[in-house]
Amino acid sequence: QITMDASFFLSLAQTRLYWILNCTWYCPVSVGLFEWHAYLVKLIENWWCPFNHGRKQGYDNAKIDQSFWHIYPEDEVKLHQDDLENPIWNESCSQCKGGDDEK
């Protein structure tokens, strides 16, 4: 059995407070920050390259609100069908109040 050598008296890892803070604050916050960073990378990739390519299916959880995608109607008819029905943009802002789908 592996046991901890308590030779260093001021070791923080020996304290109960260290493990409480590690498990209740540090772990969730660090995991959340990594998830948020991954989301931002996907969102920026979708913003700068909103057309179809190999990684778009994996970026589905970072959708772009279609109201940010400004395109003229005469240019919209020139788009390829895959880009017209692009799964990474939503039709309306789900977070906004007063959208087309709300009454």
mmCIF file of C-alpha atoms in Angstrom:
data_model
loop_
_atom_site.group_PDB
_atom_site.id
_atom_site.type_symbol
_atom_site.label_atom_id
_atom_site.label_comp_id
_atom_site.label_asym_id
_atom_site.label_seq_id
_atom_site.Cartn_x
_atom_site.Cartn_y
_atom_site.Cartn_z
ATOM 1 C CA GLN A 1 0.000 0.000 0.000
ATOM 2 C CA ILE A 2 1.227 3.486 -0.858
ATOM 3 C CA THR A 3 1.087 5.864 2.053
ATOM 4 C CA MET A 4 1.767 9.579 2.221
ATOM 5 C CA ASP A 5 4.987 10.602 3.877
ATOM 6 C CA ALA A 6 4.118 13.468 6.184
ATOM 7 C CA SER A 7 7.684 14.653 6.454
ATOM 8 C CA PHE A 8 6.973 18.212 5.324
ATOM 9 C CA PHE A 9 5.023 19.860 8.127
ATOM 10 C CA LEU A 10 3.687 22.830 6.105
ATOM 11 C CA SER A 11 2.461 20.761 3.162
ATOM 12 C CA LEU A 12 -0.938 22.080 2.096
ATOM 13 C CA ALA A 13 -1.918 18.727 0.611
ATOM 14 C CA GLN A 14 -2.107 17.344 4.157
ATOM 15 C CA THR A 15 -4.859 19.736 5.172
ATOM 16 C CA ARG A 16 -8.532 19.037 4.869
ATOM 17 C CA LEU A 17 -9.160 22.612 3.670
ATOM 18 C CA TYR A 18 -6.872 22.023 0.685
ATOM 19 C CA TRP A 19 -8.909 19.052 -0.508
ATOM 20 C CA ILE A 20 -12.229 20.760 0.184
ATOM 21 C CA LEU A 21 -11.194 23.778 -1.903
ATOM 22 C CA ASN A 22 -9.630 21.581 -4.567
ATOM 23 C CA CYS A 23 -12.740 19.455 -5.045
ATOM 24 C CA THR A 24 -15.402 22.119 -4.562
ATOM 25 C CA TRP A 25 -13.844 25.143 -6.239
ATOM 26 C CA TYR A 26 -10.699 24.497 -8.273
ATOM 27 C CA CYS A 27 -11.830 21.404 -10.196
ATOM 28 C CA PRO A 28 -15.245 22.748 -11.319
ATOM 29 C CA VAL A 29 -13.856 26.190 -12.155
ATOM 30 C CA SER A 30 -10.914 24.852 -14.150
ATOM 31 C CA VAL A 31 -13.099 22.383 -16.055
ATOM 32 C CA GLY A 32 -15.600 25.170 -16.724
ATOM 33 C CA LEU A 33 -12.864 27.467 -18.020
ATOM 34 C CA PHE A 34 -11.571 24.771 -20.371
ATOM 35 C CA GLU A 35 -15.111 24.117 -21.642
ATOM 36 C CA TRP A 36 -15.698 27.845 -22.163
ATOM 37 C CA HIS A 37 -12.392 28.186 -23.998
ATOM 38 C CA ALA A 38 -13.268 25.256 -26.285
ATOM 39 C CA TYR A 39 -16.689 26.838 -26.934
ATOM 40 C CA LEU A 40 -15.073 30.173 -27.857
ATOM 41 C CA VAL A 41 -12.659 28.460 -30.246
ATOM 42 C CA LYS A 42 -15.575 26.705 -31.960
ATOM 43 C CA LEU A 43 -17.649 29.891 -32.090
ATOM 44 C CA ILE A 44 -14.802 31.911 -33.598
ATOM 45 C CA GLU A 45 -14.111 29.159 -36.136
ATOM 46 C CA ASN A 46 -17.801 29.150 -37.072
ATOM 47 C CA TRP A 47 -17.794 32.949 -37.340
ATOM 48 C CA TRP A 48 -14.741 33.250 -39.575
ATOM 49 C CA CYS A 49 -15.468 30.191 -41.695
ATOM 50 C CA PRO A 50 -19.239 29.596 -41.580
ATOM 51 C CA PHE A 51 -19.309 27.396 -44.661
ATOM 52 C CA ASN A 52 -19.207 23.643 -44.827
ATOM 53 C CA HIS A 53 -15.974 21.837 -44.062
ATOM 54 C CA GLY A 54 -14.924 18.698 -42.214
ATOM 55 C CA ARG A 55 -15.138 19.903 -38.618
ATOM 56 C CA LYS A 56 -18.544 21.597 -38.682
ATOM 57 C CA GLN A 57 -20.380 18.600 -37.220
ATOM 58 C CA GLY A 58 -18.212 18.765 -34.110
ATOM 59 C CA TYR A 59 -18.868 22.492 -33.759
ATOM 60 C CA ASP A 60 -22.631 22.072 -33.546
ATOM 61 C CA ASN A 61 -22.748 23.140 -29.892
ATOM 62 C CA ALA A 62 -21.373 26.605 -30.781
ATOM 63 C CA LYS A 63 -24.069 27.881 -33.112
ATOM 64 C CA ILE A 64 -24.037 31.371 -34.590
ATOM 65 C CA ASP A 65 -27.148 33.485 -34.312
ATOM 66 C CA GLN A 66 -28.199 34.045 -37.923
ATOM 67 C CA SER A 67 -28.968 37.695 -37.185
ATOM 68 C CA PHE A 68 -25.200 38.252 -37.011
ATOM 69 C CA TRP A 69 -24.742 36.804 -40.488
ATOM 70 C CA HIS A 70 -25.498 39.779 -42.704
ATOM 71 C CA ILE A 71 -25.929 38.791 -46.327
ATOM 72 C CA TYR A 72 -27.741 40.571 -49.131
ATOM 73 C CA PRO A 73 -30.642 38.692 -50.749
ATOM 74 C CA GLU A 74 -28.963 38.822 -54.168
ATOM 75 C CA ASP A 75 -25.881 37.148 -52.670
ATOM 76 C CA GLU A 76 -27.933 34.598 -50.767
ATOM 77 C CA VAL A 77 -29.225 33.053 -54.009
ATOM 78 C CA LYS A 78 -25.598 32.435 -55.062
ATOM 79 C CA LEU A 79 -24.874 30.258 -52.039
ATOM 80 C CA HIS A 80 -24.549 26.506 -52.352
ATOM 81 C CA GLN A 81 -27.484 24.543 -50.909
ATOM 82 C CA ASP A 82 -25.323 23.189 -48.052
ATOM 83 C CA ASP A 83 -24.472 26.731 -47.053
ATOM 84 C CA LEU A 84 -28.068 27.918 -47.311
ATOM 85 C CA GLU A 85 -29.141 25.239 -44.827
ATOM 86 C CA ASN A 86 -26.069 25.400 -42.646
ATOM 87 C CA PRO A 87 -26.657 23.604 -39.317
ATOM 88 C CA ILE A 88 -24.346 25.916 -37.376
ATOM 89 C CA TRP A 89 -26.633 28.953 -37.580
ATOM 90 C CA ASN A 90 -29.967 29.124 -35.912
ATOM 91 C CA GLU A 91 -32.912 30.847 -37.535
ATOM 92 C CA SER A 92 -33.536 33.294 -34.705
ATOM 93 C CA CYS A 93 -31.852 34.278 -31.499
ATOM 94 C CA SER A 94 -33.078 31.893 -28.818
ATOM 95 C CA GLN A 95 -31.745 34.189 -26.077
ATOM 96 C CA CYS A 96 -33.387 37.367 -27.426
ATOM 97 C CA LYS A 97 -36.800 38.677 -26.477
ATOM 98 C CA GLY A 98 -39.228 39.776 -29.145
ATOM 99 C CA GLY A 99 -37.999 37.519 -31.944
ATOM 100 C CA ASP A 100 -40.117 36.262 -34.838
ATOM 101 C CA ASP A 101 -41.079 33.090 -32.997
ATOM 102 C CA GLU A 102 -42.317 34.912 -29.893
ATOM 103 C CA LYS A 103 -45.726 36.478 -29.482
#
